[in-house]
CSV table of C-alpha atoms in Angstrom, one decimal:
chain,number,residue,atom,x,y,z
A,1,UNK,CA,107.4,95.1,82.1
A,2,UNK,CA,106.0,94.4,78.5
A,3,UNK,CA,104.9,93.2,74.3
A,4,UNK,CA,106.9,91.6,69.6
A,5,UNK,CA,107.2,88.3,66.7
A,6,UNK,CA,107.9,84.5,66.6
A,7,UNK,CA,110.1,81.7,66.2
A,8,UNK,CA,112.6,80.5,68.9
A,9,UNK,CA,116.6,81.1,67.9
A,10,UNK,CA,118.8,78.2,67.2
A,11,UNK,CA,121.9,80.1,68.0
A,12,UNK,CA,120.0,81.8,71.4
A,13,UNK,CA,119.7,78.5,73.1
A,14,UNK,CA,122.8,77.0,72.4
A,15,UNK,CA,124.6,77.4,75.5
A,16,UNK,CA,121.1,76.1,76.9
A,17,UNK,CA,121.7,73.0,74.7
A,18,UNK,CA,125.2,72.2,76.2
A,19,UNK,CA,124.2,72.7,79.1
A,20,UNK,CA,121.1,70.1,78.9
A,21,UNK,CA,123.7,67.7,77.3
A,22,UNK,CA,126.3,68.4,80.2
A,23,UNK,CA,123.9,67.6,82.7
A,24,UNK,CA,122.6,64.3,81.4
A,25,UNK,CA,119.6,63.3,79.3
A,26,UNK,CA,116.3,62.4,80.2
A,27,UNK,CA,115.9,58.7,80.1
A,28,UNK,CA,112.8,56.4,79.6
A,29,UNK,CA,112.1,56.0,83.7
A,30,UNK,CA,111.8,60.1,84.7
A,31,UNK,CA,115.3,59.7,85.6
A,32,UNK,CA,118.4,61.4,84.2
A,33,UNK,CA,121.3,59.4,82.7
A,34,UNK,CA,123.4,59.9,85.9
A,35,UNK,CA,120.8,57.9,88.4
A,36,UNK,CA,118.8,61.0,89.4
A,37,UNK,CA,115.6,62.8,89.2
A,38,UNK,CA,115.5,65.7,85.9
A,39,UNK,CA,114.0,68.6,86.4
A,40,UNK,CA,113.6,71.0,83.8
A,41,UNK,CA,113.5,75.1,84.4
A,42,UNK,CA,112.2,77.1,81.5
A,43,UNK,CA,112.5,80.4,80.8
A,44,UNK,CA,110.4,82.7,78.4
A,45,UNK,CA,111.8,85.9,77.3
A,46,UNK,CA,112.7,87.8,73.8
A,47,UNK,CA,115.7,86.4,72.6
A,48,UNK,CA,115.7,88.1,69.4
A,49,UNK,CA,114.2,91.3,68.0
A,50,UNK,CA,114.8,95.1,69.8
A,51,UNK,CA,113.9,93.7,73.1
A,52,UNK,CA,116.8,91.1,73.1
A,53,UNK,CA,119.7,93.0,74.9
A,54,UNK,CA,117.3,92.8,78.2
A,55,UNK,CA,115.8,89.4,77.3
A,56,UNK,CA,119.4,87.2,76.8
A,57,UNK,CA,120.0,88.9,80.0
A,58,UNK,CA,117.2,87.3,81.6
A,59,UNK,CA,118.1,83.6,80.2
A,60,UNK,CA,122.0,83.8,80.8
A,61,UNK,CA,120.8,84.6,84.5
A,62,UNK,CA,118.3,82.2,85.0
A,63,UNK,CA,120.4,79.6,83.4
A,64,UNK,CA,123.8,80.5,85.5
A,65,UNK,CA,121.6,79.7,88.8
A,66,UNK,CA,120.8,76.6,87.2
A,67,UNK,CA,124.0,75.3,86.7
A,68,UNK,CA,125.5,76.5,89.9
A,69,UNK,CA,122.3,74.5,91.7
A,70,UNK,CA,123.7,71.4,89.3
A,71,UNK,CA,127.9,71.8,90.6
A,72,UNK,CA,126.9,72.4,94.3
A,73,UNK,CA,124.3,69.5,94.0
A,74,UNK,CA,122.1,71.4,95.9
A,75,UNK,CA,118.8,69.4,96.1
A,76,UNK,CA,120.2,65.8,96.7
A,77,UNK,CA,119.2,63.3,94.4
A,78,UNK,CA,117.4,66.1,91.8
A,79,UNK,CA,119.8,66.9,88.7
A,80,UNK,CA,118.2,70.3,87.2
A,81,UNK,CA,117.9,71.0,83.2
A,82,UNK,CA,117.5,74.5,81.6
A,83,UNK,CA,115.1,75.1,78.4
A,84,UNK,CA,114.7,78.4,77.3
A,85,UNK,CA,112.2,79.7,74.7
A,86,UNK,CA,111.9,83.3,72.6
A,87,UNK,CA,108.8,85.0,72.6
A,88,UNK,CA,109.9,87.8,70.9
A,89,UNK,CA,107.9,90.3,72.9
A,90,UNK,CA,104.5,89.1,71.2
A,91,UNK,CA,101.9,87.4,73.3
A,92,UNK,CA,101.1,84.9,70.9
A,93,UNK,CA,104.4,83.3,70.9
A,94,UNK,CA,104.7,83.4,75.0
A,95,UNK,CA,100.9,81.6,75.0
A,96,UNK,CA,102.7,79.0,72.8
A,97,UNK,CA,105.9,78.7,74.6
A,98,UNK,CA,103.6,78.5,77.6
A,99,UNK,CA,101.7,75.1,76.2
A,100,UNK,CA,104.6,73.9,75.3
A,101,UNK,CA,106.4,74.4,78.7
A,102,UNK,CA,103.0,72.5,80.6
A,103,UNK,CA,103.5,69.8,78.1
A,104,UNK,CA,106.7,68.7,79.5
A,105,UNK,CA,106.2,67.3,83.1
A,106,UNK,CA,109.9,67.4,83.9
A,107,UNK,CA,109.5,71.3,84.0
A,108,UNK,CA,107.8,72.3,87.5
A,109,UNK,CA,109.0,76.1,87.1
A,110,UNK,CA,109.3,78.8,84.7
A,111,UNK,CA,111.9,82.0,85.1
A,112,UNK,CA,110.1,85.1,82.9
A,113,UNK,CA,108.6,86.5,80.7
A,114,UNK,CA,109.7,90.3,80.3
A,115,UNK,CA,106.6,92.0,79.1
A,116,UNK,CA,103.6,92.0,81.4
A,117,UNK,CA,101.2,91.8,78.3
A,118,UNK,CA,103.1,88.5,77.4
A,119,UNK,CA,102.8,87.4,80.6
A,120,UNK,CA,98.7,88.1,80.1
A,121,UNK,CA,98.7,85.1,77.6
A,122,UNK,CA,100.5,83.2,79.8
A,123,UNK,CA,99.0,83.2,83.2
A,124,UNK,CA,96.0,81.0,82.7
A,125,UNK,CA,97.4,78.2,81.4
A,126,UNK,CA,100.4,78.1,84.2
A,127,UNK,CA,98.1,78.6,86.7
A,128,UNK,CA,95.9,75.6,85.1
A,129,UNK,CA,98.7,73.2,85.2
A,130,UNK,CA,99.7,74.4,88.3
A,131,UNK,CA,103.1,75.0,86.9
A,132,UNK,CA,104.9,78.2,89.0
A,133,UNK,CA,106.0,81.4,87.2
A,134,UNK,CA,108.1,83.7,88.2
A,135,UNK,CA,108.8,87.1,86.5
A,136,UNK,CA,111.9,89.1,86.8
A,137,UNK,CA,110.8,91.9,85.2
A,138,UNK,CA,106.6,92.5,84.7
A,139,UNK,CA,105.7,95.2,86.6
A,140,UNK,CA,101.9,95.6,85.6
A,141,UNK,CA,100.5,95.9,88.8
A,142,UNK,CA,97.5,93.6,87.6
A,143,UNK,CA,99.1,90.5,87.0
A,144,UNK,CA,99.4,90.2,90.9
A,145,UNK,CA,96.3,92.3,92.5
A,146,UNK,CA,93.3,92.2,89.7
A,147,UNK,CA,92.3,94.5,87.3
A,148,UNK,CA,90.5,96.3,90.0
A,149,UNK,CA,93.7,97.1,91.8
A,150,UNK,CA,93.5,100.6,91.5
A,151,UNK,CA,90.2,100.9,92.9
A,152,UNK,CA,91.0,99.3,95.7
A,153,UNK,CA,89.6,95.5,95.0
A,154,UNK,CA,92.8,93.8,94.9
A,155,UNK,CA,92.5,90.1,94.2
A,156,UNK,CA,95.1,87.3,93.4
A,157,UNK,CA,93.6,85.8,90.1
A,158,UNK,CA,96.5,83.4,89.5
A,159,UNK,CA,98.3,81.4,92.6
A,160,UNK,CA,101.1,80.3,90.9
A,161,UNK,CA,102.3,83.7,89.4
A,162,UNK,CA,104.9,85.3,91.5
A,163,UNK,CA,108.0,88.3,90.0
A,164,UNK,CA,111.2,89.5,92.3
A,165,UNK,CA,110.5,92.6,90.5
A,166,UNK,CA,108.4,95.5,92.1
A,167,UNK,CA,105.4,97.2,90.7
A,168,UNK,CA,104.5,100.3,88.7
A,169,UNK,CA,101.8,101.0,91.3
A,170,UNK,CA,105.4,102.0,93.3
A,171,UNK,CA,107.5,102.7,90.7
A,172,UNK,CA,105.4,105.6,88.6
A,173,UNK,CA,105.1,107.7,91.8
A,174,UNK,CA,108.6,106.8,92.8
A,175,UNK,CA,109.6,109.0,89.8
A,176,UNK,CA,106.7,111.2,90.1
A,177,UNK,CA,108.4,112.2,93.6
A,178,UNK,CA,111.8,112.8,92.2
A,179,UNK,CA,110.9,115.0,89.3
A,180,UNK,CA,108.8,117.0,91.7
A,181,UNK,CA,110.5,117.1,94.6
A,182,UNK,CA,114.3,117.0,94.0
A,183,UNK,CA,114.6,117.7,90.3
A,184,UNK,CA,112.4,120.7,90.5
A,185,UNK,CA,109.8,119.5,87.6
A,186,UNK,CA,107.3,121.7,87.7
A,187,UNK,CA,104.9,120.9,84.3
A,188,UNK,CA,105.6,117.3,82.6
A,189,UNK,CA,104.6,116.1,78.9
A,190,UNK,CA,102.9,112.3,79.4
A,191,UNK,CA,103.6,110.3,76.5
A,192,UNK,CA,102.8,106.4,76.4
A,193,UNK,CA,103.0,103.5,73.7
A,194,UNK,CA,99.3,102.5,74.8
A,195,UNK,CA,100.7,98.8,75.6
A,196,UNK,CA,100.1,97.2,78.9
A,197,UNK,CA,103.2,98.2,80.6
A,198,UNK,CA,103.5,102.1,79.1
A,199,UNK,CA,100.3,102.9,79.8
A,200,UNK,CA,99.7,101.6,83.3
A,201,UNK,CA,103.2,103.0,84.2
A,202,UNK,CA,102.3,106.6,83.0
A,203,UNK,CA,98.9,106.5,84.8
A,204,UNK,CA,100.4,105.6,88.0
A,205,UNK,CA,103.5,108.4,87.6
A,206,UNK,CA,100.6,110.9,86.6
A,207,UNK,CA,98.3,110.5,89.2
A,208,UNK,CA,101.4,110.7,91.9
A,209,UNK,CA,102.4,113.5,89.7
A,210,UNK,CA,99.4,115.2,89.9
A,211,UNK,CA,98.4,115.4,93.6
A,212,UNK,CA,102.3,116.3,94.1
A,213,UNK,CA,101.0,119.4,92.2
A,214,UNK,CA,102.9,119.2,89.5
A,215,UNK,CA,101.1,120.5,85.7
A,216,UNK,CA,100.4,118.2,83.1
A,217,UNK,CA,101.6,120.4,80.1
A,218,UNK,CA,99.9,118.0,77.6
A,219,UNK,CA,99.3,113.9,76.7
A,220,UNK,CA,99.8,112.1,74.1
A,221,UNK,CA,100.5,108.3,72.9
A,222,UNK,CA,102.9,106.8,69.8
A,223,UNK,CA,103.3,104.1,67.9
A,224,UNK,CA,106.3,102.2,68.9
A,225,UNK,CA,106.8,100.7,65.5
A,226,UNK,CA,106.8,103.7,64.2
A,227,UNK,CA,110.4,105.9,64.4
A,228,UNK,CA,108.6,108.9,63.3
A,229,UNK,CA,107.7,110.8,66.3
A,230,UNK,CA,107.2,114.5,64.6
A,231,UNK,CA,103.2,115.0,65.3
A,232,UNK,CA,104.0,113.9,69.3
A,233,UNK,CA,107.4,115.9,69.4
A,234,UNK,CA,105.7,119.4,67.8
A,235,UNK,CA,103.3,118.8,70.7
A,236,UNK,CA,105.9,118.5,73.4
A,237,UNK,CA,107.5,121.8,71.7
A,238,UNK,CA,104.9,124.0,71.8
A,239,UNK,CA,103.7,123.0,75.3
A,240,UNK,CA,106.5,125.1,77.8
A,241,UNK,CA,107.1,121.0,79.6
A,242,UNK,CA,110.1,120.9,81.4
A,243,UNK,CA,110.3,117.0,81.2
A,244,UNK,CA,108.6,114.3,79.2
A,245,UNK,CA,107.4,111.3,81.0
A,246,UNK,CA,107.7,108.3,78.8
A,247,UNK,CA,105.5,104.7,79.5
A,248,UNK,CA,107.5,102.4,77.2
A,249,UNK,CA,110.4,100.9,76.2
A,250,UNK,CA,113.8,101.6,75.0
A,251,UNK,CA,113.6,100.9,71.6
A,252,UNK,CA,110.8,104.2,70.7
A,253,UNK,CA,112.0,106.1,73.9
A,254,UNK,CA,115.4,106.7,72.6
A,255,UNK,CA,114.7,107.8,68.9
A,256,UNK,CA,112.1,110.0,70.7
A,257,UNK,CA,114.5,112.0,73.2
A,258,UNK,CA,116.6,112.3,70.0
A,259,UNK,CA,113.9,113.9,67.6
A,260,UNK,CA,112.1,115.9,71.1
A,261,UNK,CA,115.6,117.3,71.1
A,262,UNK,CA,116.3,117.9,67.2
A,263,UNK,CA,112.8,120.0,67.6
A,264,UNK,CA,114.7,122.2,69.9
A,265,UNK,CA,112.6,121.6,73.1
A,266,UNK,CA,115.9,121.1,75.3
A,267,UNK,CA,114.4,119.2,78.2
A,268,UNK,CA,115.1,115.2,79.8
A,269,UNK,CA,113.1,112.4,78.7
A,270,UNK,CA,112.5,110.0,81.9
A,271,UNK,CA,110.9,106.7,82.2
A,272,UNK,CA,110.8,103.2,83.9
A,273,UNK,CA,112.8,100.1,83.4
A,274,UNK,CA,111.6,99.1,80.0
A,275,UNK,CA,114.0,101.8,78.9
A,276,UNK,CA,117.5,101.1,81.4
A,277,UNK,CA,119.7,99.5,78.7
A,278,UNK,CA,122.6,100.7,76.8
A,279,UNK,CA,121.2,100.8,73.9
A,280,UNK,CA,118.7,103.4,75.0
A,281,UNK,CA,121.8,105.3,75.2
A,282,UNK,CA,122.7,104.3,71.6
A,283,UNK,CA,119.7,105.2,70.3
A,284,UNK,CA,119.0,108.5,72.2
A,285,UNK,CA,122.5,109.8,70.7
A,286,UNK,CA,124.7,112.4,72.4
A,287,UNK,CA,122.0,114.8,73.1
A,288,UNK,CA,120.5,112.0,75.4
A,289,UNK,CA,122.7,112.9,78.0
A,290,UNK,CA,120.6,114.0,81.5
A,291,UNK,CA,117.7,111.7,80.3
A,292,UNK,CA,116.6,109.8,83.4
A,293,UNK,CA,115.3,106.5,84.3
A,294,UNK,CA,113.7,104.8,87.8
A,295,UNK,CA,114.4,100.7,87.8
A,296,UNK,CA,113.8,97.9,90.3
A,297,UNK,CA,115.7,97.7,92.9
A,298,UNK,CA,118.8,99.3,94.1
A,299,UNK,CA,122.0,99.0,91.5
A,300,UNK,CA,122.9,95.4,91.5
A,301,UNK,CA,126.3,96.4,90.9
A,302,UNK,CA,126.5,97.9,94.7
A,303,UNK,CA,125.2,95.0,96.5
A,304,UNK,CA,127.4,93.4,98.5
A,305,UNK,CA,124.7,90.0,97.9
A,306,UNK,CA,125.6,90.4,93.9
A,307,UNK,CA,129.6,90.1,93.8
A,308,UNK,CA,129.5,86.7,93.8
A,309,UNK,CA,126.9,86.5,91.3
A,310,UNK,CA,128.7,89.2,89.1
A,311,UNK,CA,132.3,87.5,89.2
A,312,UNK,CA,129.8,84.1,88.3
A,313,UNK,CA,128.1,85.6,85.0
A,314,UNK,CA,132.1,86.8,84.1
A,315,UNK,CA,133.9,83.3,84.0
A,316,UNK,CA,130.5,81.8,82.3
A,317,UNK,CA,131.6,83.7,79.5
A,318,UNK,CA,128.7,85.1,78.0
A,319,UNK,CA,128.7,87.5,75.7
A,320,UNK,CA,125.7,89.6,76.5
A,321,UNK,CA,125.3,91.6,79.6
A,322,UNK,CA,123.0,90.6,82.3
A,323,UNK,CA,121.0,93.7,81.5
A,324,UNK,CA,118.4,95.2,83.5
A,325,UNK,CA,117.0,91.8,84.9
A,326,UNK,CA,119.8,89.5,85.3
A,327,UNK,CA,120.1,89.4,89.4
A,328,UNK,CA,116.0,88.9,89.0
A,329,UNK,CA,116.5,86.2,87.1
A,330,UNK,CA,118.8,84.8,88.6
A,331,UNK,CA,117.3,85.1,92.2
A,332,UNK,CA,114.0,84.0,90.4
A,333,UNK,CA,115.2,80.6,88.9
A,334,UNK,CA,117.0,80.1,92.8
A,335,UNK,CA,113.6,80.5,93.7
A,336,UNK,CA,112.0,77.6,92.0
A,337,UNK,CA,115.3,75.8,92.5
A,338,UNK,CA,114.2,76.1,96.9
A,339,UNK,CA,110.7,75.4,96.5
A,340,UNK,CA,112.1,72.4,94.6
A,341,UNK,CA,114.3,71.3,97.8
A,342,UNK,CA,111.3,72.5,100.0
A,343,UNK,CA,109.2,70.1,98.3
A,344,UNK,CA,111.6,67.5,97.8
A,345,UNK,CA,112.8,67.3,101.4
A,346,UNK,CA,108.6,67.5,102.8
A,347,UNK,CA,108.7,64.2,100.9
A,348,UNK,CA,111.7,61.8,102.2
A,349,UNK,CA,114.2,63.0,99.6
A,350,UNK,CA,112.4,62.0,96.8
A,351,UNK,CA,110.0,64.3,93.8
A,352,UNK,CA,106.9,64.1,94.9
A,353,UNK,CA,103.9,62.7,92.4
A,354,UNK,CA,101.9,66.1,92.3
A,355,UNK,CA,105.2,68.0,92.4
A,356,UNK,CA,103.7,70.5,90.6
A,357,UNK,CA,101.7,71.4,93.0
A,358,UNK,CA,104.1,71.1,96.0
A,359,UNK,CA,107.0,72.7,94.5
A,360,UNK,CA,104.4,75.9,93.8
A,361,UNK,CA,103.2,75.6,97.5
A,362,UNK,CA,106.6,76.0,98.6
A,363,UNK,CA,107.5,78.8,96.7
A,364,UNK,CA,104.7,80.6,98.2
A,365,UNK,CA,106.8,80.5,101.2
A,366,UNK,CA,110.3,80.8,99.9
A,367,UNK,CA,112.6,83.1,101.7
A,368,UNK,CA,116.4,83.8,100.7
A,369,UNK,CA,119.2,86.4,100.6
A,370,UNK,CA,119.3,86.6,96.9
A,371,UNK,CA,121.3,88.6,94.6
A,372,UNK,CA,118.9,91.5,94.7
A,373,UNK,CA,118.8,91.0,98.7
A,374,UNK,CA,116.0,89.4,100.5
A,375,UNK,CA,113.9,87.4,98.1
A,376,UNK,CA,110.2,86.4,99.2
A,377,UNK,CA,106.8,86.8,98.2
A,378,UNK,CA,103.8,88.2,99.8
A,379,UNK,CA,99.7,87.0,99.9
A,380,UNK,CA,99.8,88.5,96.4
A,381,UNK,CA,102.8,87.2,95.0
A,382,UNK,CA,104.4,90.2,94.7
A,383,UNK,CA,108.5,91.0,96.1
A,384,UNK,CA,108.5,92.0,99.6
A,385,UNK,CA,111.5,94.0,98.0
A,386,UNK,CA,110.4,97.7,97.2
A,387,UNK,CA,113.3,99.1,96.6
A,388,UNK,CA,114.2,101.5,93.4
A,389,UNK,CA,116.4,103.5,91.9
A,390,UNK,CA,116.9,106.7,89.6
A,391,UNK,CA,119.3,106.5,86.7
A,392,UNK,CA,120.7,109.3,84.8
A,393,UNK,CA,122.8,108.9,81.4
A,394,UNK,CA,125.8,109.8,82.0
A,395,UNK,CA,128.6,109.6,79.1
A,396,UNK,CA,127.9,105.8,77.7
A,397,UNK,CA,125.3,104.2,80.3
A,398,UNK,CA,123.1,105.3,82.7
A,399,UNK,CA,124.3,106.2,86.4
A,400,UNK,CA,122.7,105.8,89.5
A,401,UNK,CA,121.6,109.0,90.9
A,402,UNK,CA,119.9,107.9,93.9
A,403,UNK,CA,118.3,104.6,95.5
A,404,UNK,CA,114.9,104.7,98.2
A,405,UNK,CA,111.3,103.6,98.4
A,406,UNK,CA,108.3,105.4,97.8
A,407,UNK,CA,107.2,108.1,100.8
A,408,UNK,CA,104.1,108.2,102.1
């Protein structure tokens, strides 16, 4: 998924902080205070600013499957930190928090970021440092197969970028084939916030849309920053759509579906994952109700894989929810955590010197039941797991209508 400001949060990293104290400091030999090898897992995500509710998801996650790794001592002899930084959405700061993350050689793994144009900043200088990444949440179909992807040139430009999240190349159509097909959407209204994730998430859900034979009523693209939608929403109005596709997040989307239906055009706003949060609901107001979403995955809450990491997230105590992207996260920092053991275990129990480049090796090959079910990678670096889901709000969060994969 997607792009916002600067500055990492004091009071967002402190249950990061006691957990880095709790597991022993680095000492002057590579070691930790405790006898064993440190090594550090970062994570990049916004941990202030609109896009906070799903990115202190992703860091509560990520950091729970980092202490778990720490009290079942799971790679012997290997005592694992947690460092989390805020990009606040903006691509700038992740390309920072990036150089910052190389600069540490403790860290051999990094859980995030959210937005797949932060995660453009970013790529090049993991990939230099050979320093693994793995998204919960980017869904930008490029990151993993080129910019040529659509076309059918699909190259890996970046070996050590990998997500547990699915594409838009799947998920656009996914919804495309729902509106269509079982919701009986005849002539949709394409709007997008012309950022990397809205845009390429639209494209893909029209085209599928399209060939379907479904109408495009009419297209059109806002200003997220903006909360005045009225030129987009008299478009919408006038055009006789009986949806409107949305390719952005929940912070626009929901202040949209309210003002689409102030206008009087009584029809559901739908869109991807950027938008499955509560606060969508918040924002979208009681008239939001019907409004429809598609998101990775099937419902983590109905996975038999997830109870354990559900009852887990509970007794930690956070405060925030785990969001959209937790069991992502969570299955994505276990991920570096294995390729960790993989490499440690190729190498007589002990870190190896280019463990960098061993531990990213191994995660090439990683292969798990996870929270979010089976958890490996394939030539691309893309999840193996295709699965999705459609939400529909329902009262004060969004319900699960119906899980599958893409047809054809």
């Amino acid at each position: 998924m997607r792009s916002r400001q600067l500055i990492a949060v004091t009071a967002a990293l402190a249950a990061g902080a006691l957990t880095l104290t709790a597991c022993g400091s680095r000492n002057d030999t590579g070691g930790s205070a405790d006898g064993g090898t440190t090594v550090v897992i970062g994570v990049d995500a916004p941990l202030t600013g609109d896009l906070s509710a799903l990115g202190l998801g992703i860091k509560n996650s990520a950091e729970l499957a980092v202490k778990q790794a720490n009290e079942k001592k799971y790679v012997k002899g290997i005592t694992f930190k947690f460092e989390a930084l805020d990009d606040q959405a903006q691509a700038s700061s992740g390309q920072q928090n990036a150089t910052k993350l190389v600069a540490n050689k403790d860290v051999l793994g990094v859980v995030g970021p959210l937005n797949s144009s932060v995660s453009e900043s970013m790529q090049k200088v993991f990939d230099d440092a050979k320093l693994t990444q793995i998204s919960p949440a980017n869904t930008s179909p490029s990151l993993t197969q080129g910019p040529k992807w659509a076309e059918g040139q699909k190259v890996r430009t970046y070996k050590s970028y990998f997500r547990t999240a699915t594409t838009d190349a799947i998920q656009g159509p996914f919804a495309a084939q729902y509106l269509f097909n079982k919701a009986g959407k005849k002539k949709v209204f394409v709007i997008d916030d012309k950022k990397t994730y809205g845009a390429g998430l639209a494209g893909t859900f029209k085209g599928e849309f399209t060939k379907l034979g479904g109408q495009v009523a009419g297209e059109g693209h806002i200003d997220p920053e903006s909360k005045d939608f009225s030129a987009i929403v008299t478009q919408v109005k006038s055009s006789g759509a009986d949806v409107v596709y949305y390719g952005g997040e929940y912070p626009a989307a929901g202040p949209l579906s309210k003002q689409i239906k102030a206008a009087g055009a009584n029809i559901p706003l739908i869109g991807g994952d950027g938008i499955k949060d509560k606060k969508y609901v918040e924002l979208a107001g009681a008239t939001g109700q019907g409004d429809l979403c598609t998101s990775v995955g099937a419902p983590v809450e109905t996975l038999p894989s997830a109870k354990e990491f559900i009852e887990n997230y509970k007794k930690a105590g956070y405060k925030d929810d785990y969001s959209a992207y937790g069991g992502y996260a969570y299955d994505s920092a276990w991920a570096i955590i294995e390729g960790v053991k993989k490499a440690v275990e190729a190498n007589n129990g002990k870190l190896p010197s280019d463990a960098r480049a061993k531990v990213l090796e191994a995660v090439q090959g990683v292969s798990f039941d996870g929270v979010t079910g089976k958890v490996s990678f394939d030539e691309f670096g893309d999840a193996t797991n295709k699965q999705l889901t459609v939400y529909k709000v329902d009262g004060d969060d969004f319900k699960t209508v119906e899980s599958g994969t893409l047809a054809g």
